[in-house]
Coordinates of N, CA and C in Angstrom, one line a residue:
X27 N -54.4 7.4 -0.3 CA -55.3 8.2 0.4 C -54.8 9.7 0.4
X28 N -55.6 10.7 0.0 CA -55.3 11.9 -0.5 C -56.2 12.7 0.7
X29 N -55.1 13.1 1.9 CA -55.8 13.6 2.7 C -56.1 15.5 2.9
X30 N -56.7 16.3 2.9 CA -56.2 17.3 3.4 C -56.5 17.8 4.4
X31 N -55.5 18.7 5.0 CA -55.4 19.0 6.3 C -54.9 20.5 7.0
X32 N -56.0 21.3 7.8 CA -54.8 22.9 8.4 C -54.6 22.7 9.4
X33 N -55.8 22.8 10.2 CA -54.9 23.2 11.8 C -56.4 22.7 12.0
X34 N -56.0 22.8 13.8 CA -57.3 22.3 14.8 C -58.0 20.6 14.8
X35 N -59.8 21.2 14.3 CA -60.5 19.8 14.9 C -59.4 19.0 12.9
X36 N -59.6 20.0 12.0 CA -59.0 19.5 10.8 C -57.9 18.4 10.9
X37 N -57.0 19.1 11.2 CA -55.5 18.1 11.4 C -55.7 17.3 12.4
X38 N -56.3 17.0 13.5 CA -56.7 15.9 14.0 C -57.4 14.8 13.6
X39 N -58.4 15.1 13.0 CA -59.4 14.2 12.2 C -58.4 13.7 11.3
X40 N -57.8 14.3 10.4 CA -56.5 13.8 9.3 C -56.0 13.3 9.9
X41 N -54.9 13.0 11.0 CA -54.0 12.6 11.4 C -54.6 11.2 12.0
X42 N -55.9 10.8 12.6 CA -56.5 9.8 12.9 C -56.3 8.5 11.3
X43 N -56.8 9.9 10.4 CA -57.2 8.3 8.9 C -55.9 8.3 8.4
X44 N -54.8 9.4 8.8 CA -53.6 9.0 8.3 C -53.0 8.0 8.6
X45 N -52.7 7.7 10.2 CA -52.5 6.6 11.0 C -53.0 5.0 10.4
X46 N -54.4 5.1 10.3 CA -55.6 3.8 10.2 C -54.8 3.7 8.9
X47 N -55.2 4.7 8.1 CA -54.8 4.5 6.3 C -53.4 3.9 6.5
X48 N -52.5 3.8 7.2 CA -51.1 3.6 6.9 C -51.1 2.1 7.2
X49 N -51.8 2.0 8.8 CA -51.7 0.4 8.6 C -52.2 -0.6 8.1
X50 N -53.3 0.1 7.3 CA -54.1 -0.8 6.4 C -53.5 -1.5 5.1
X51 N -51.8 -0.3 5.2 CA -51.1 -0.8 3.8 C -51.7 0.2 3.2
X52 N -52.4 1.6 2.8 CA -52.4 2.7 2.2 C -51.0 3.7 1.9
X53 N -50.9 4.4 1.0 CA -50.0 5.3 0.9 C -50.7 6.3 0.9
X54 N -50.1 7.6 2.0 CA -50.9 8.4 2.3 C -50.0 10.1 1.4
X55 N -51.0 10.5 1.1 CA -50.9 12.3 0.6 C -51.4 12.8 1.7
X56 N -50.9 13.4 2.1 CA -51.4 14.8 2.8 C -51.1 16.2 2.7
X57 N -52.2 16.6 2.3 CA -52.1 18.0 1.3 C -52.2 18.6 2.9
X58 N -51.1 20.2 3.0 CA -51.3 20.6 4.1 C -51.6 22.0 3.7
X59 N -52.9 23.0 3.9 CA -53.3 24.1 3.7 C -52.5 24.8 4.8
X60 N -51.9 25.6 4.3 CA -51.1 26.4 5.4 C -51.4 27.8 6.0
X61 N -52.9 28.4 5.9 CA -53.4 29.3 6.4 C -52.7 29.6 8.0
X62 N -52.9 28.6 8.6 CA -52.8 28.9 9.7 C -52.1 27.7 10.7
X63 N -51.5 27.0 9.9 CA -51.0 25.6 10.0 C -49.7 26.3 11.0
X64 N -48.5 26.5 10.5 CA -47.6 26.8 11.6 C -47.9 27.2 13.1
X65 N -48.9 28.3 12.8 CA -49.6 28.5 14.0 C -50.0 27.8 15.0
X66 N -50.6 27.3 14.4 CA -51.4 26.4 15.2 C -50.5 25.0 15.6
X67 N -49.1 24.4 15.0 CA -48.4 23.7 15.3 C -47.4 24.3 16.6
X68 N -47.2 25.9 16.3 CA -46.5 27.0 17.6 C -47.1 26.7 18.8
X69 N -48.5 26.8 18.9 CA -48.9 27.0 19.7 C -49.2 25.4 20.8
X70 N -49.2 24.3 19.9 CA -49.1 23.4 20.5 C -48.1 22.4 20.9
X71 N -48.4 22.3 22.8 CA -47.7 21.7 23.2 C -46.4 20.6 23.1
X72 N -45.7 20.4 23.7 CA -44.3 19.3 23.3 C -45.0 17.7 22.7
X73 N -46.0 17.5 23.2 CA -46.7 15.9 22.7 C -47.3 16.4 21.8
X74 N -48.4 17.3 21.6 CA -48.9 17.4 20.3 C -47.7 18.0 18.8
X75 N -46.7 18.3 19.4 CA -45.9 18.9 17.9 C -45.1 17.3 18.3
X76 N -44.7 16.6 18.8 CA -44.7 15.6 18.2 C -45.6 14.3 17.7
X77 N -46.7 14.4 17.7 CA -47.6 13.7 17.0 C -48.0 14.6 15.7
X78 N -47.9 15.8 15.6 CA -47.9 16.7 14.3 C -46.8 16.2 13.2
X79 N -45.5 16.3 13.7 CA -44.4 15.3 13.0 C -44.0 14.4 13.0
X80 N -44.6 13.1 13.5 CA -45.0 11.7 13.2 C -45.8 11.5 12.6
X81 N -46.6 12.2 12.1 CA -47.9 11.9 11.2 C -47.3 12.2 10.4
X82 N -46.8 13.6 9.8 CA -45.9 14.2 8.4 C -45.0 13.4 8.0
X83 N -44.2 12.4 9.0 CA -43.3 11.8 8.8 C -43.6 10.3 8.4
X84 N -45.1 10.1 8.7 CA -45.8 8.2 8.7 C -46.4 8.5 6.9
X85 N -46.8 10.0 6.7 CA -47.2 9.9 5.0 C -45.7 9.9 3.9
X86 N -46.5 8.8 2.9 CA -45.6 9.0 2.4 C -45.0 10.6 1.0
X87 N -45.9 11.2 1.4 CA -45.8 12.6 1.4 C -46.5 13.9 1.6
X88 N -45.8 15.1 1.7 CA -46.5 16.2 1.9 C -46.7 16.8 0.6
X89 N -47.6 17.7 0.3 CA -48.0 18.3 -0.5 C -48.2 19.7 0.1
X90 N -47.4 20.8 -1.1 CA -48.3 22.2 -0.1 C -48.2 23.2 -1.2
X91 N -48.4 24.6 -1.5 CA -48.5 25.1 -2.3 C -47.4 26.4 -2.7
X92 N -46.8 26.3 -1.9 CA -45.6 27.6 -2.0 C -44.4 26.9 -1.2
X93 N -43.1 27.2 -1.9 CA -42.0 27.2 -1.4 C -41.6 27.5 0.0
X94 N -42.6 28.7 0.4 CA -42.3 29.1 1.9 C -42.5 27.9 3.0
X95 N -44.3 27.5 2.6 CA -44.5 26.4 3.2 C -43.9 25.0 3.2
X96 N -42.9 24.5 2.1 CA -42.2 23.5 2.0 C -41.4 23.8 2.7
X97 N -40.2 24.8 3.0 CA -39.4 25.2 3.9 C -39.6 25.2 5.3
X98 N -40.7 25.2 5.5 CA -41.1 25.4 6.8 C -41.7 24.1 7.6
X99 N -42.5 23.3 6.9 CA -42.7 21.8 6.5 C -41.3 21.3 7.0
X100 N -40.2 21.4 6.1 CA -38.7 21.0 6.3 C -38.1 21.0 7.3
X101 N -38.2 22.3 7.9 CA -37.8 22.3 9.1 C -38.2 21.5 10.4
X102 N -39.7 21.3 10.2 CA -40.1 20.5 11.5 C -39.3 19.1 11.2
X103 N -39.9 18.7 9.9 CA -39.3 17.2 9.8 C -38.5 16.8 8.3
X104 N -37.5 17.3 9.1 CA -36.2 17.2 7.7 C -35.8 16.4 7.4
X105 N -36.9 15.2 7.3 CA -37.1 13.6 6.3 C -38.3 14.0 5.7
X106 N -39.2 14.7 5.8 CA -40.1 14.5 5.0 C -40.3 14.5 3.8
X107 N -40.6 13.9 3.0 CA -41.0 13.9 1.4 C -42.1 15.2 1.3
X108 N -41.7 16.6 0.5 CA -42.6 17.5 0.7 C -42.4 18.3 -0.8
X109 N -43.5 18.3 -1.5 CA -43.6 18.6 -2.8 C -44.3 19.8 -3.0
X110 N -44.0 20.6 -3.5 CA -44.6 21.8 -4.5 C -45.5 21.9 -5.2
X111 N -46.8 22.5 -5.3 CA -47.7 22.4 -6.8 C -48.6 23.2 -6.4
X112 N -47.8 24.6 -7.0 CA -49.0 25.5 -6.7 C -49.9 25.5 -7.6
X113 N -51.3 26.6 -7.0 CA -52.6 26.4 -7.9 C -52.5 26.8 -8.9
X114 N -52.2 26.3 -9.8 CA -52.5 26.4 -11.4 C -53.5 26.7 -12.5
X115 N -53.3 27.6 -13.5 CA -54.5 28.3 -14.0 C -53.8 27.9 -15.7
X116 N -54.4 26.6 -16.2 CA -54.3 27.0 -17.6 C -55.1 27.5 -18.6
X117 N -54.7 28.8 -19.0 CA -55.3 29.7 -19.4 C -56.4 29.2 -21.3
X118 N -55.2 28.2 -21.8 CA -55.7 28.3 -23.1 C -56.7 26.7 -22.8
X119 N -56.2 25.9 -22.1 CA -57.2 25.0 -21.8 C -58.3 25.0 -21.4
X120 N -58.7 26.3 -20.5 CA -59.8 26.6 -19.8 C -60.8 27.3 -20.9
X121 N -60.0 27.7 -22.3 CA -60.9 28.6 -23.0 C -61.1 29.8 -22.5
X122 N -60.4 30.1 -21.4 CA -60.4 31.5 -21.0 C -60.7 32.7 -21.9
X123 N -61.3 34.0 -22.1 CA -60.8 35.0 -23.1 C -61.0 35.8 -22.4
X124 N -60.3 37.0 -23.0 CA -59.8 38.1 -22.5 C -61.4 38.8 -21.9
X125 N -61.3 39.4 -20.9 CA -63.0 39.7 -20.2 C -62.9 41.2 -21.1
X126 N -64.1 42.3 -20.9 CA -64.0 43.9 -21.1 C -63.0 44.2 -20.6
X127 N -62.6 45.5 -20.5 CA -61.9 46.2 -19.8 C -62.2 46.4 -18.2
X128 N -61.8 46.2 -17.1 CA -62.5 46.6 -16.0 C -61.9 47.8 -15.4
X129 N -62.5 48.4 -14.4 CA -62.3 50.1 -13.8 C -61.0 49.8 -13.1
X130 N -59.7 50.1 -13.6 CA -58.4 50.0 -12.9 C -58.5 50.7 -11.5
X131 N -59.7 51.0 -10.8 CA -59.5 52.1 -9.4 C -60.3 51.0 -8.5
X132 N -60.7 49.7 -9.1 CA -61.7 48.6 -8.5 C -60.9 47.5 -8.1
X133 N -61.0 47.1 -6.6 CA -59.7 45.9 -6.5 C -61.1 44.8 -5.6
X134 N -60.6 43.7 -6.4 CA -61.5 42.6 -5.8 C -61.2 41.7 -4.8
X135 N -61.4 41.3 -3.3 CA -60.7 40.3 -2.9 C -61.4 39.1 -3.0
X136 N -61.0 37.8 -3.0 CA -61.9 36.9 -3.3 C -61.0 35.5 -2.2
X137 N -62.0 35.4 -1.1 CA -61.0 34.5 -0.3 C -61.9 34.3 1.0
X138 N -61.0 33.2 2.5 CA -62.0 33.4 3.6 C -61.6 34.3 3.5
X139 N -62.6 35.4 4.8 CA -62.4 36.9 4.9 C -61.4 36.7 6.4
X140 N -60.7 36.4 6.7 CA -59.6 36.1 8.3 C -58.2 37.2 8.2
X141 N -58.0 37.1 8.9 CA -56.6 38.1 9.1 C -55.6 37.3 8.1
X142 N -55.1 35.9 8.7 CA -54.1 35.6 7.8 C -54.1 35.5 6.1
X143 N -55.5 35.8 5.6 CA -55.6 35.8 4.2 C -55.2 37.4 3.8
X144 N -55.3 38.0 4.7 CA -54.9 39.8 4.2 C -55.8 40.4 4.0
X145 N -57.2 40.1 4.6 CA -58.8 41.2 4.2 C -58.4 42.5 5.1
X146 N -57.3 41.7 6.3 CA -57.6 43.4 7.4 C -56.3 44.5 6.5
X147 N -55.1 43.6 6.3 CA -54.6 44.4 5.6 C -55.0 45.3 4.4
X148 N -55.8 44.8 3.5 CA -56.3 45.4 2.5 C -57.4 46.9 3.2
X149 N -58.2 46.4 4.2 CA -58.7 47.7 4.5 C -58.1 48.9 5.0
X150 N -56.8 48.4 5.6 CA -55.8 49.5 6.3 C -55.5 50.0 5.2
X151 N -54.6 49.2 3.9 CA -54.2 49.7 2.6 C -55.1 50.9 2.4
X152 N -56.3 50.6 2.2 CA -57.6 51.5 1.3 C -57.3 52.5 2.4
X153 N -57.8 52.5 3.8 CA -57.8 53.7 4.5 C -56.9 54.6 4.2
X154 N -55.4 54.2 3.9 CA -54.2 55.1 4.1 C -54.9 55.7 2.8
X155 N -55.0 54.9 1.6 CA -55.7 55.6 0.4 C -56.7 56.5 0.1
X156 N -57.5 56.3 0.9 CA -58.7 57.2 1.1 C -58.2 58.5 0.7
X157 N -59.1 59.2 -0.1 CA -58.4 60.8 -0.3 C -57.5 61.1 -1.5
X158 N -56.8 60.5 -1.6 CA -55.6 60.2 -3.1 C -55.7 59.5 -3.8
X159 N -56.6 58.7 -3.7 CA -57.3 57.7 -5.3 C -58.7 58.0 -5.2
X160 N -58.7 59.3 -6.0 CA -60.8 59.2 -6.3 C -61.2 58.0 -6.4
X161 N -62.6 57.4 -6.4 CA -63.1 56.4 -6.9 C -62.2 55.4 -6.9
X162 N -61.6 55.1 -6.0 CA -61.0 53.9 -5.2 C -62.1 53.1 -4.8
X163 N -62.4 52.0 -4.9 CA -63.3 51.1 -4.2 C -62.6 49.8 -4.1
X164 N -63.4 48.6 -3.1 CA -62.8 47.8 -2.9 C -64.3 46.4 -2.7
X165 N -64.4 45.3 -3.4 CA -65.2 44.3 -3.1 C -64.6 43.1 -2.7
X166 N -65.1 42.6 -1.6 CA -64.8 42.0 -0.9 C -65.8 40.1 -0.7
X167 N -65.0 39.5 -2.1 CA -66.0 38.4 -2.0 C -65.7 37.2 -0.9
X168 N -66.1 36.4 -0.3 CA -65.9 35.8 0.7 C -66.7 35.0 1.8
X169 N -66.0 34.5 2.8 CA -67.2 34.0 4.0 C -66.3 34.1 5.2
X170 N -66.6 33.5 6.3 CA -66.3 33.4 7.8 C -66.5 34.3 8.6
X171 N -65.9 35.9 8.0 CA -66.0 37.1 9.1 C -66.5 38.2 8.9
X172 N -67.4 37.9 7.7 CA -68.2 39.1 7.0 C -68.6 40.0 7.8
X173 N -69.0 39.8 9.1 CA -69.9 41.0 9.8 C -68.3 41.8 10.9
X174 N -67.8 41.1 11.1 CA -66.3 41.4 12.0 C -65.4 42.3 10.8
X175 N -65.6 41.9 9.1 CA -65.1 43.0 7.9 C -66.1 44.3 8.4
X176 N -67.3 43.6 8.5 CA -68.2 45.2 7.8 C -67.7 46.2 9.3
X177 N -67.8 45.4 10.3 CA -67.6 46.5 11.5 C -66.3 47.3 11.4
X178 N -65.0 46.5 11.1 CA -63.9 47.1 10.5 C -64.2 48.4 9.7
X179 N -64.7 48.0 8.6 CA -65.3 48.8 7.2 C -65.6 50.0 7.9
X180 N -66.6 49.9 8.7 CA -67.6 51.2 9.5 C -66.4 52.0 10.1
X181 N -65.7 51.1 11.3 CA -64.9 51.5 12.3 C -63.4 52.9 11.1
X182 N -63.4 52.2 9.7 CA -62.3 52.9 9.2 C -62.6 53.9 8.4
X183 N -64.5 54.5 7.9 CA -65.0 55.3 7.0 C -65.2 54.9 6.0
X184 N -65.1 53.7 6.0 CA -64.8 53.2 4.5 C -66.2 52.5 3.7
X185 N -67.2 52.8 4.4 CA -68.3 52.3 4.4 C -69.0 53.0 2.4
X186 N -68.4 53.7 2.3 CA -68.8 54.1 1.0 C -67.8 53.4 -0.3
X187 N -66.8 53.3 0.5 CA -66.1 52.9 -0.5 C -65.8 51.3 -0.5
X188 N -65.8 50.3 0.3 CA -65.8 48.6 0.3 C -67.2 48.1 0.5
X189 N -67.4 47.0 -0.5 CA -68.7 46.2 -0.5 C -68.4 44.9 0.3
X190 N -68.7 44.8 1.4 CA -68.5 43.4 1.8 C -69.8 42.6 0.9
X191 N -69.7 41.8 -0.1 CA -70.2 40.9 -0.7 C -71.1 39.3 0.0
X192 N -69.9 39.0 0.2 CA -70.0 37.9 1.2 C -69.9 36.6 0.3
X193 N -70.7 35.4 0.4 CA -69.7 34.5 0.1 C -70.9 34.6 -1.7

């Protein structure tokens, strides 16, 4: 069973079929998306962070996508089986080719739009920029906080220069 799992109603619902899946004689994966995963393990109480690392500890492994998050994984539960495999792009399998040239002053984000993905950082970036990179622009493709970006956007002048896109 190849579960995946971040934080909140997510990792609870996982952590239920992790359980069931285990007694049933399943071997469990649980992919853990780490957006906001530590956080939300911080924040919860002494029974729930240990029902967080009895579940990590009842699969027979973790899966996550950056070293940071394996380290960190580690720490809670320093038996865990926790594996590496970040997102991979093979370029000549995909048939990829090289696109036009695009405008080097154009930066695209493409992600949820939330603080821990880096959408607010990127507007502060642009603001400090404003003024010193002519034709600096910025598109912003995405979902979840599109209208909480645009107000940002307004709130920083930046209204001419970032396209909130949306998803």
């Amino acid at each position: 069973v190849h579960l995946h799992a971040s934080w909140h109603a997510s990792f609870w619902r996982k952590l239920a079929y992790a359980w069931v899946s285990r007694a049933k004689g399943a071997r469990v994966l649980l992919h853990v998306h780490p957006t906001y995963f530590m956080d939300f393990y911080e924040a919860a109480g002494p029974l729930r962070q240990r029902a967080i690392r009895a579940t990590i500890r009842r699969c027979q492994a973790a899966m996550v996508l950056t070293e940071e998050m394996a380290s960190s994984l580690r720490a809670l539960v320093p038996d865990a089986r926790v594996h590496v495999f970040p997102n991979p792009v093979d370029l000549e399998e995909s048939g990829a080719q090289p696109g036009p040239a695009r405008d080097p002053a154009t930066v695209l984000f493409l992600g949820g739009v939330v603080p821990g993905k880096g959408a607010y950082d990127l507007l502060e970036a642009l603001a400090r920029m404003q003024g010193r990179r002519p034709g600096l622009r910025a598109v912003f493709g995405g979902y979840k906080q599109e209208e909480r970006l645009r107000g940002r956007v307004r709130d920083l002048g930046l209204s001419g220069t970032v396209e909130v896109a949306g998803w």
